[in-house]
Amino acid sequence: MTDQAEELMKSGGMEIDVIPVSGELNVGPQHPGSGHLRIYVRLNGDIIEEAQVEPGYVHRAVEKLGENRNYIHLIPLVERPAILDSIHMNLGYIMAVEKILGVDVPDRAQYLRSFAAEISRIASHLYGMGILAIFIGHSTGFMWGFGDREVWVQILEALTGARITNSYVIPGGVRRDLTPTIVEMTRKAVTYMRRKIKDWENIFLNNPNVKARLQDVGIMTREQAIEWGAVGPNLRGSGVYYDVRKVEPYAAYSRLDFEIPVYKEGDGYARTLVRFEEIQQSLNILEQIIRDIPEGQILSDRFFKQIPPTRLKKWWEGQRRVVMPGYYASFRPPKGEAVTRVEAGRGELLYYVVSDGSAKPYRLRMITPSYRSIYVMQNLLKGVRYADLVSIYGSLDYFPPEADR
Amino acid sequence: MMNLLFDLRYYVLYPSFFNSVIYPGLIFTAILLLTTIWFERKAAARVQMRVGPYYASKRLGGFMQLIADAVKFVFSEVIIPEGVNPTLFALAPVLAVAMSFIPLSIIPVSVIPPSGSVFSIYFRDFYDPNIGMGVLTGLFVQYNMLLILAIESMYPVFVIFVAWVTNNRFAIVGAVRESYLSVSYDVLLIMATLSMSLEYHTLDLAKIAQSGIPGILANPVAAIVFFIAMLMGSARFPFEIAEAETELVLGAYTEYSGFLFVLTMAGSYVGNLVYALVFTDMFLWGWYPLSGFPGALLTGLKASIVVFFSVFLRAVYGRYRIDQALRGGWKYLLPLTFVSLFIGLVVGYIWIP
């Protein structure tokens, strides 16, 4: 009976195109809410049945290029995938090279590495927070994220000479020393950020609107987080106590006192809170570093001795910075391979470098935290509402260039 | 010569022309629109550690930036996508904006005293028996409350029309969201209005404003519900759901560019002004105790403040999800309207003659 009626409607009467309940949406790569990413979304009403996360739009073949450049020339390249967090990208690579070279890094340089890394972490988290805020329509969070990040970026500029592509860490140490001006800037920035975090709590974290958009959205249980291979704040937001800084301390982290914030809820709000508390922990770390940093060299003796005395006098004694010794231009490390892990802003960053004794690495492998988030995001997007796509995307702090490398 | 000038003045100030074209119609609305967008950008910038529009005219605080933007939009190419009906594509936003402008000529903005005002010569033509005075409005009807809401509730239909014409998936999702929202906020608006009309025993906005009892004191619940429904109805934060940029690009207006894009943007601001004027008359005393032209200015000022406040919310809130907004509307605000209805009946019986 019903079939007949439908047939009658079709043949007679007016032809009406009914908007289908289900359909596909092509979110990205040209979309205000996608970044350099294509998310192919299959919708059923307002519910996402399946979302295919397709990275690769900003793939720059960093790993392949790595096989064709000298070790030292690779520093600017490996930090390009995540220029917001370039200290970490740089640090992981240099640590792998140092392992192959067998260089000891002086204490002061270790502290300086932690110093730069924590500033980079704060800046990276603020950036992620800003992107999350604009994804859920909160423009003030967006501007504040970028505005407050500026303070830290300026410290990095004073310390390293560049705002984002710092290339600060070099084999055997770091390029520049801490000056009293930078210490003063950092003190001010720490005070400023502590004050600003209160404002953030008022307008963003405790905003009922933001809570409504993040709480109980994109819930990832502890088991799922481990199974899907989540890293960094996303893992810790699901109740897993895991941080490379604690598990496998590098730089000066074994001598620094800090806590790893962990939340059990596993939703977007928990991930956001983890990031906020990490910022606060980073501020504590920065204060400790300023207080405890030992005097001494910032470059391993092995390389420091190669710097000509005249240049040493001008640069090191005059401006507390080292110039690259000649050895750096095309050094040939011994045969060997090394794996290093660092806790980058978005999570664990792994480098695997194979040396065949030539001036170029035989193989450079980098597994970035955002790369690990692709699968997580794809799984989390199943069965959520369409509006939650951006909320989950933002709460994972996924950064396409970092994933694509 | 004097005769001619007098005639001219007679026609220019004739409320049907004056209200729909000069104030608060086309010209005033256009200026207020630019000011609102300027304020929106400046205020948000102040909160967000920015400067906002500045360089286009430093002395005016960057106000000319809006003019420059408008000029730029007018002269930029209107791209008509393939596979759409070009006539309908161009017509849809025009119709939507026209629709949003119409209620402006029905809203009473002031009363006309029998003598002493520039409008007093029209006293007889716009006489309102409910208050015993003339009413400064383009077209006086005793049921103007109902008529304004009825016309304004047509606006979402045109938004859906815009989306349907552009044949874009994001636009259609936006239109679906708009239709869901419009069903929910229209109910709230009408319920709030109904409780006010029961309270003041009238469907005439002029009588409510002229009664001398501010609606926001007489029925604060209705005022809250009306204000929130106004935010929903004019796509202000936190209910900017149908155009959600990061989700839907620009909702129903995704395919529009150039001048047509400006028109689509103008629609929701004009809608906001219409609701704000109704809000002013209904809850904020309107022009009372002034009358004539000063009264009209007072109404406009209050309405502008309401509009400014509602655009300022952009700096405070993100946007809700569509299901959260609908749940808020039906689960929390609708019961609240019943409360306001009850308040309206009781207070109207006790307090308001």
Short mmCIF file of N, CA, C and O in Angstrom, two decimals, chain B residues 168-254:
data_model
loop_
_atom_site.label_atom_id
_atom_site.label_comp_id
_atom_site.label_asym_id
_atom_site.label_seq_id
_atom_site.Cartn_x
_atom_site.Cartn_y
_atom_site.Cartn_z
N ASN B 168 24.79 24.27 -2.18
CA ASN B 168 26.08 23.92 -1.61
C ASN B 168 25.81 23.11 -0.35
O ASN B 168 24.86 23.37 0.38
N ARG B 169 26.62 22.07 -0.13
CA ARG B 169 26.32 21.20 1.01
C ARG B 169 26.45 21.90 2.34
O ARG B 169 25.63 21.72 3.23
N PHE B 170 27.49 22.72 2.47
CA PHE B 170 27.65 23.44 3.72
C PHE B 170 26.47 24.38 3.94
O PHE B 170 25.95 24.53 5.05
N ALA B 171 26.02 25.01 2.83
CA ALA B 171 24.88 25.93 2.93
C ALA B 171 23.64 25.18 3.37
O ALA B 171 22.87 25.68 4.19
N ILE B 172 23.47 23.97 2.85
CA ILE B 172 22.26 23.23 3.20
C ILE B 172 22.31 22.80 4.65
O ILE B 172 21.30 22.89 5.37
N VAL B 173 23.48 22.38 5.11
CA VAL B 173 23.59 22.04 6.54
C VAL B 173 23.28 23.28 7.38
O VAL B 173 22.56 23.21 8.38
N GLY B 174 23.79 24.43 6.94
CA GLY B 174 23.52 25.68 7.65
C GLY B 174 22.03 26.00 7.65
O GLY B 174 21.47 26.43 8.66
N ALA B 175 21.38 25.77 6.51
CA ALA B 175 19.95 26.07 6.41
C ALA B 175 19.15 25.15 7.33
O ALA B 175 18.19 25.58 7.97
N VAL B 176 19.58 23.89 7.40
CA VAL B 176 18.87 22.95 8.28
C VAL B 176 19.00 23.42 9.72
O VAL B 176 18.04 23.45 10.48
N ARG B 177 20.22 23.86 10.08
CA ARG B 177 20.42 24.37 11.44
C ARG B 177 19.55 25.60 11.68
O ARG B 177 18.94 25.74 12.73
N GLU B 178 19.52 26.50 10.68
CA GLU B 178 18.73 27.72 10.82
C GLU B 178 17.25 27.37 11.01
O GLU B 178 16.58 27.98 11.84
N SER B 179 16.76 26.38 10.27
CA SER B 179 15.34 26.05 10.39
C SER B 179 15.05 25.47 11.78
O SER B 179 14.04 25.81 12.39
N TYR B 180 15.94 24.63 12.27
CA TYR B 180 15.75 24.10 13.63
C TYR B 180 15.72 25.24 14.65
O TYR B 180 14.86 25.30 15.52
N LEU B 181 16.68 26.14 14.50
CA LEU B 181 16.79 27.25 15.45
C LEU B 181 15.57 28.15 15.38
O LEU B 181 15.02 28.55 16.40
N SER B 182 15.13 28.46 14.14
CA SER B 182 14.06 29.44 13.99
C SER B 182 12.79 28.90 14.64
O SER B 182 12.05 29.65 15.27
N VAL B 183 12.55 27.59 14.49
CA VAL B 183 11.38 27.02 15.14
C VAL B 183 11.47 27.24 16.63
O VAL B 183 10.50 27.61 17.29
N SER B 184 12.67 27.07 17.18
CA SER B 184 12.76 27.13 18.63
C SER B 184 12.75 28.57 19.14
O SER B 184 12.12 28.86 20.13
N TYR B 185 13.41 29.50 18.45
CA TYR B 185 13.42 30.87 19.01
C TYR B 185 12.12 31.62 18.73
O TYR B 185 11.75 32.50 19.50
N ASP B 186 11.44 31.27 17.64
CA ASP B 186 10.17 31.94 17.37
C ASP B 186 9.15 31.65 18.46
O ASP B 186 8.41 32.54 18.89
N VAL B 187 9.17 30.41 18.93
CA VAL B 187 8.25 30.06 20.01
C VAL B 187 8.55 30.91 21.24
O VAL B 187 7.66 31.46 21.88
N LEU B 188 9.87 31.03 21.55
CA LEU B 188 10.25 31.81 22.73
C LEU B 188 9.85 33.27 22.58
O LEU B 188 9.30 33.87 23.52
N LEU B 189 10.11 33.83 21.40
CA LEU B 189 9.77 35.24 21.17
C LEU B 189 8.28 35.45 21.34
O LEU B 189 7.83 36.39 22.02
N ILE B 190 7.51 34.56 20.74
CA ILE B 190 6.06 34.75 20.76
C ILE B 190 5.52 34.55 22.17
O ILE B 190 4.66 35.31 22.63
N MET B 191 6.08 33.58 22.90
CA MET B 191 5.61 33.36 24.27
C MET B 191 5.94 34.57 25.15
O MET B 191 5.13 35.00 25.97
N ALA B 192 7.18 35.10 24.98
CA ALA B 192 7.57 36.26 25.79
C ALA B 192 6.67 37.44 25.45
O ALA B 192 6.22 38.18 26.34
N THR B 193 6.42 37.64 24.16
CA THR B 193 5.57 38.74 23.73
C THR B 193 4.15 38.56 24.25
O THR B 193 3.50 39.51 24.69
N LEU B 194 3.71 37.31 24.20
CA LEU B 194 2.36 37.01 24.66
C LEU B 194 2.21 37.34 26.13
O LEU B 194 1.21 37.94 26.55
N SER B 195 3.22 36.97 26.92
CA SER B 195 3.09 37.26 28.35
C SER B 195 3.08 38.76 28.59
O SER B 195 2.39 39.24 29.49
N MET B 196 3.86 39.51 27.78
CA MET B 196 3.82 40.97 27.92
C MET B 196 2.47 41.52 27.50
O MET B 196 1.94 42.44 28.13
N SER B 197 1.90 40.97 26.45
CA SER B 197 0.62 41.50 25.97
C SER B 197 -0.49 41.18 26.96
O SER B 197 -1.40 41.97 27.15
N LEU B 198 -0.38 40.03 27.62
CA LEU B 198 -1.37 39.72 28.65
C LEU B 198 -1.21 40.66 29.84
O LEU B 198 -2.17 41.11 30.43
N GLU B 199 0.06 40.94 30.14
CA GLU B 199 0.35 41.77 31.30
C GLU B 199 -0.18 43.19 31.11
O GLU B 199 -0.73 43.79 32.02
N TYR B 200 0.02 43.71 29.88
CA TYR B 200 -0.37 45.09 29.60
C TYR B 200 -1.74 45.17 28.92
O TYR B 200 -2.14 46.22 28.47
N HIS B 201 -2.42 44.05 28.79
CA HIS B 201 -3.74 43.97 28.19
C HIS B 201 -3.78 44.61 26.80
O HIS B 201 -4.70 45.36 26.48
N THR B 202 -2.76 44.37 26.00
CA THR B 202 -2.78 45.00 24.67
C THR B 202 -1.85 44.27 23.73
O THR B 202 -0.96 43.53 24.17
N LEU B 203 -2.04 44.48 22.43
CA LEU B 203 -1.08 43.98 21.45
C LEU B 203 -0.40 45.16 20.77
O LEU B 203 0.17 45.04 19.70
N ASP B 204 -0.48 46.31 21.41
CA ASP B 204 0.07 47.53 20.83
C ASP B 204 1.33 47.91 21.59
O ASP B 204 1.29 48.17 22.79
N LEU B 205 2.45 47.92 20.89
CA LEU B 205 3.72 48.24 21.53
C LEU B 205 3.70 49.64 22.14
O LEU B 205 4.27 49.88 23.19
N ALA B 206 3.04 50.58 21.42
CA ALA B 206 3.01 51.96 21.88
C ALA B 206 2.37 52.05 23.26
O ALA B 206 2.81 52.81 24.11
N LYS B 207 1.37 51.24 23.49
CA LYS B 207 0.68 51.30 24.78
C LYS B 207 1.60 50.79 25.89
O LYS B 207 1.61 51.36 27.00
N ILE B 208 2.35 49.76 25.59
CA ILE B 208 3.26 49.22 26.62
C ILE B 208 4.29 50.26 27.00
O ILE B 208 4.53 50.53 28.18
N ALA B 209 4.88 50.89 25.98
CA ALA B 209 5.93 51.86 26.26
C ALA B 209 5.36 53.08 26.96
O ALA B 209 5.96 53.63 27.87
N GLN B 210 4.17 53.50 26.52
CA GLN B 210 3.58 54.73 27.04
C GLN B 210 2.97 54.52 28.43
O GLN B 210 2.67 55.49 29.12
N SER B 211 2.82 53.27 28.84
CA SER B 211 2.19 53.01 30.13
C SER B 211 3.02 53.52 31.29
O SER B 211 2.51 53.72 32.39
N GLY B 212 4.34 53.73 31.05
CA GLY B 212 5.16 54.28 32.11
C GLY B 212 5.68 53.24 33.07
O GLY B 212 6.40 53.57 34.00
N ILE B 213 5.35 51.99 32.85
CA ILE B 213 5.88 50.93 33.70
C ILE B 213 6.86 50.12 32.85
O ILE B 213 6.45 49.50 31.87
N PRO B 214 8.14 50.15 33.21
CA PRO B 214 9.10 49.43 32.35
C PRO B 214 8.88 47.93 32.43
O PRO B 214 8.75 47.35 33.51
N GLY B 215 8.82 47.32 31.27
CA GLY B 215 8.55 45.88 31.20
C GLY B 215 9.60 45.04 31.89
O GLY B 215 9.31 43.97 32.41
N ILE B 216 10.82 45.55 31.92
CA ILE B 216 11.89 44.74 32.50
C ILE B 216 11.69 44.59 34.01
O ILE B 216 12.11 43.59 34.60
N LEU B 217 11.00 45.56 34.62
CA LEU B 217 10.66 45.41 36.05
C LEU B 217 9.38 44.61 36.22
O LEU B 217 9.27 43.78 37.12
N ALA B 218 8.44 44.86 35.31
CA ALA B 218 7.15 44.19 35.44
C ALA B 218 7.28 42.70 35.15
O ALA B 218 6.59 41.88 35.75
N ASN B 219 8.16 42.33 34.25
CA ASN B 219 8.29 40.92 33.91
C ASN B 219 9.72 40.60 33.48
O ASN B 219 10.00 40.45 32.29
N PRO B 220 10.67 40.52 34.42
CA PRO B 220 12.07 40.31 34.06
C PRO B 220 12.30 38.97 33.34
O PRO B 220 13.17 38.88 32.48
N VAL B 221 11.50 37.98 33.68
CA VAL B 221 11.69 36.66 33.06
C VAL B 221 11.45 36.75 31.56
O VAL B 221 12.23 36.24 30.75
N ALA B 222 10.36 37.44 31.20
CA ALA B 222 10.07 37.60 29.78
C ALA B 222 11.20 38.35 29.08
O ALA B 222 11.57 38.03 27.95
N ALA B 223 11.78 39.34 29.80
CA ALA B 223 12.87 40.12 29.20
C ALA B 223 14.07 39.22 28.92
O ALA B 223 14.67 39.29 27.85
N ILE B 224 14.40 38.36 29.88
CA ILE B 224 15.56 37.47 29.69
C ILE B 224 15.31 36.53 28.52
O ILE B 224 16.15 36.38 27.63
N VAL B 225 14.12 35.94 28.51
CA VAL B 225 13.81 35.00 27.43
C VAL B 225 13.83 35.70 26.09
O VAL B 225 14.41 35.20 25.12
N PHE B 226 13.24 36.89 26.04
CA PHE B 226 13.21 37.62 24.78
C PHE B 226 14.62 37.95 24.31
O PHE B 226 14.95 37.80 23.14
N PHE B 227 15.46 38.36 25.25
CA PHE B 227 16.83 38.74 24.86
C PHE B 227 17.59 37.54 24.31
O PHE B 227 18.26 37.62 23.28
N ILE B 228 17.47 36.40 24.99
CA ILE B 228 18.20 35.21 24.51
C ILE B 228 17.65 34.77 23.16
O ILE B 228 18.41 34.42 22.25
N ALA B 229 16.32 34.82 23.02
CA ALA B 229 15.73 34.45 21.74
C ALA B 229 16.17 35.41 20.65
O ALA B 229 16.38 35.02 19.50
N MET B 230 16.37 36.68 21.03
CA MET B 230 16.86 37.67 20.07
C MET B 230 18.27 37.30 19.60
O MET B 230 18.58 37.39 18.42
N LEU B 231 19.10 36.87 20.55
CA LEU B 231 20.46 36.46 20.17
C LEU B 231 20.41 35.28 19.21
O LEU B 231 21.14 35.22 18.22
N MET B 232 19.52 34.33 19.50
CA MET B 232 19.37 33.18 18.60
C MET B 232 18.88 33.63 17.24
O MET B 232 19.38 33.20 16.21
N GLY B 233 17.87 34.52 17.28
CA GLY B 233 17.22 34.90 16.03
C GLY B 233 18.11 35.71 15.12
O GLY B 233 17.96 35.67 13.90
N SER B 234 19.05 36.45 15.70
CA SER B 234 19.89 37.26 14.83
C SER B 234 21.31 36.71 14.75
O SER B 234 22.24 37.42 14.43
N ALA B 235 21.48 35.43 15.06
CA ALA B 235 22.76 34.73 14.89
C ALA B 235 23.90 35.44 15.59
O ALA B 235 24.96 35.66 15.02
N ARG B 236 23.68 35.86 16.83
CA ARG B 236 24.76 36.45 17.61
C ARG B 236 25.37 35.37 18.48
O ARG B 236 24.73 34.36 18.79
N PHE B 237 26.61 35.59 18.90
CA PHE B 237 27.21 34.65 19.82
C PHE B 237 26.43 34.67 21.13
O PHE B 237 25.97 35.72 21.54
N PRO B 238 26.30 33.57 21.86
CA PRO B 238 26.84 32.26 21.57
C PRO B 238 25.96 31.38 20.70
O PRO B 238 26.08 30.17 20.73
N PHE B 239 25.05 31.97 19.92
CA PHE B 239 24.17 31.15 19.09
C PHE B 239 24.46 31.34 17.61
O PHE B 239 23.58 31.25 16.79
N GLU B 240 25.68 31.67 17.30
CA GLU B 240 26.03 31.85 15.89
C GLU B 240 26.24 30.46 15.29
O GLU B 240 27.32 30.09 14.87
N ILE B 241 25.17 29.68 15.29
CA ILE B 241 25.31 28.27 14.99
C ILE B 241 25.11 27.98 13.51
O ILE B 241 25.78 27.14 12.93
N ALA B 242 24.21 28.74 12.91
CA ALA B 242 23.89 28.45 11.51
C ALA B 242 24.98 28.92 10.56
O ALA B 242 25.05 28.48 9.42
N GLU B 243 25.87 29.81 11.01
CA GLU B 243 26.94 30.28 10.12
C GLU B 243 28.30 29.84 10.60
O GLU B 243 29.30 30.28 10.06
N ALA B 244 28.32 29.00 11.64
CA ALA B 244 29.57 28.60 12.28
C ALA B 244 30.74 28.45 11.31
O ALA B 244 30.77 27.55 10.50
N GLU B 245 31.67 29.38 11.41
CA GLU B 245 32.71 29.46 10.37
C GLU B 245 33.57 28.22 10.30
O GLU B 245 33.81 27.68 9.23
N THR B 246 34.04 27.75 11.45
CA THR B 246 34.98 26.63 11.40
C THR B 246 34.29 25.32 11.05
O THR B 246 34.95 24.36 10.73
N GLU B 247 32.96 25.30 11.15
CA GLU B 247 32.26 24.07 10.81
C GLU B 247 31.66 24.13 9.41
O GLU B 247 31.80 23.21 8.62
N LEU B 248 30.99 25.25 9.12
CA LEU B 248 30.20 25.31 7.89
C LEU B 248 30.69 26.38 6.92
O LEU B 248 29.95 26.79 6.05
N VAL B 249 31.89 26.85 7.08
CA VAL B 249 32.46 27.91 6.25
C VAL B 249 31.70 29.22 6.49
O VAL B 249 32.22 30.12 7.12
N LEU B 250 30.46 29.32 5.99
CA LEU B 250 29.65 30.49 6.35
C LEU B 250 28.17 30.12 6.34
O LEU B 250 27.32 30.95 6.10
N GLY B 251 27.89 28.86 6.53
CA GLY B 251 26.50 28.41 6.55
C GLY B 251 25.81 28.69 5.24
O GLY B 251 26.37 28.45 4.17
N ALA B 252 24.62 29.27 5.31
CA ALA B 252 23.81 29.46 4.11
C ALA B 252 24.48 30.39 3.10
O ALA B 252 24.15 30.36 1.92
N TYR B 253 25.41 31.22 3.55
CA TYR B 253 25.97 32.24 2.65
C TYR B 253 27.32 31.84 2.06
O TYR B 253 28.05 32.68 1.55
N THR B 254 27.64 30.56 2.16
CA THR B 254 28.96 30.10 1.76
C THR B 254 29.37 30.54 0.36
O THR B 254 30.49 30.96 0.14
#
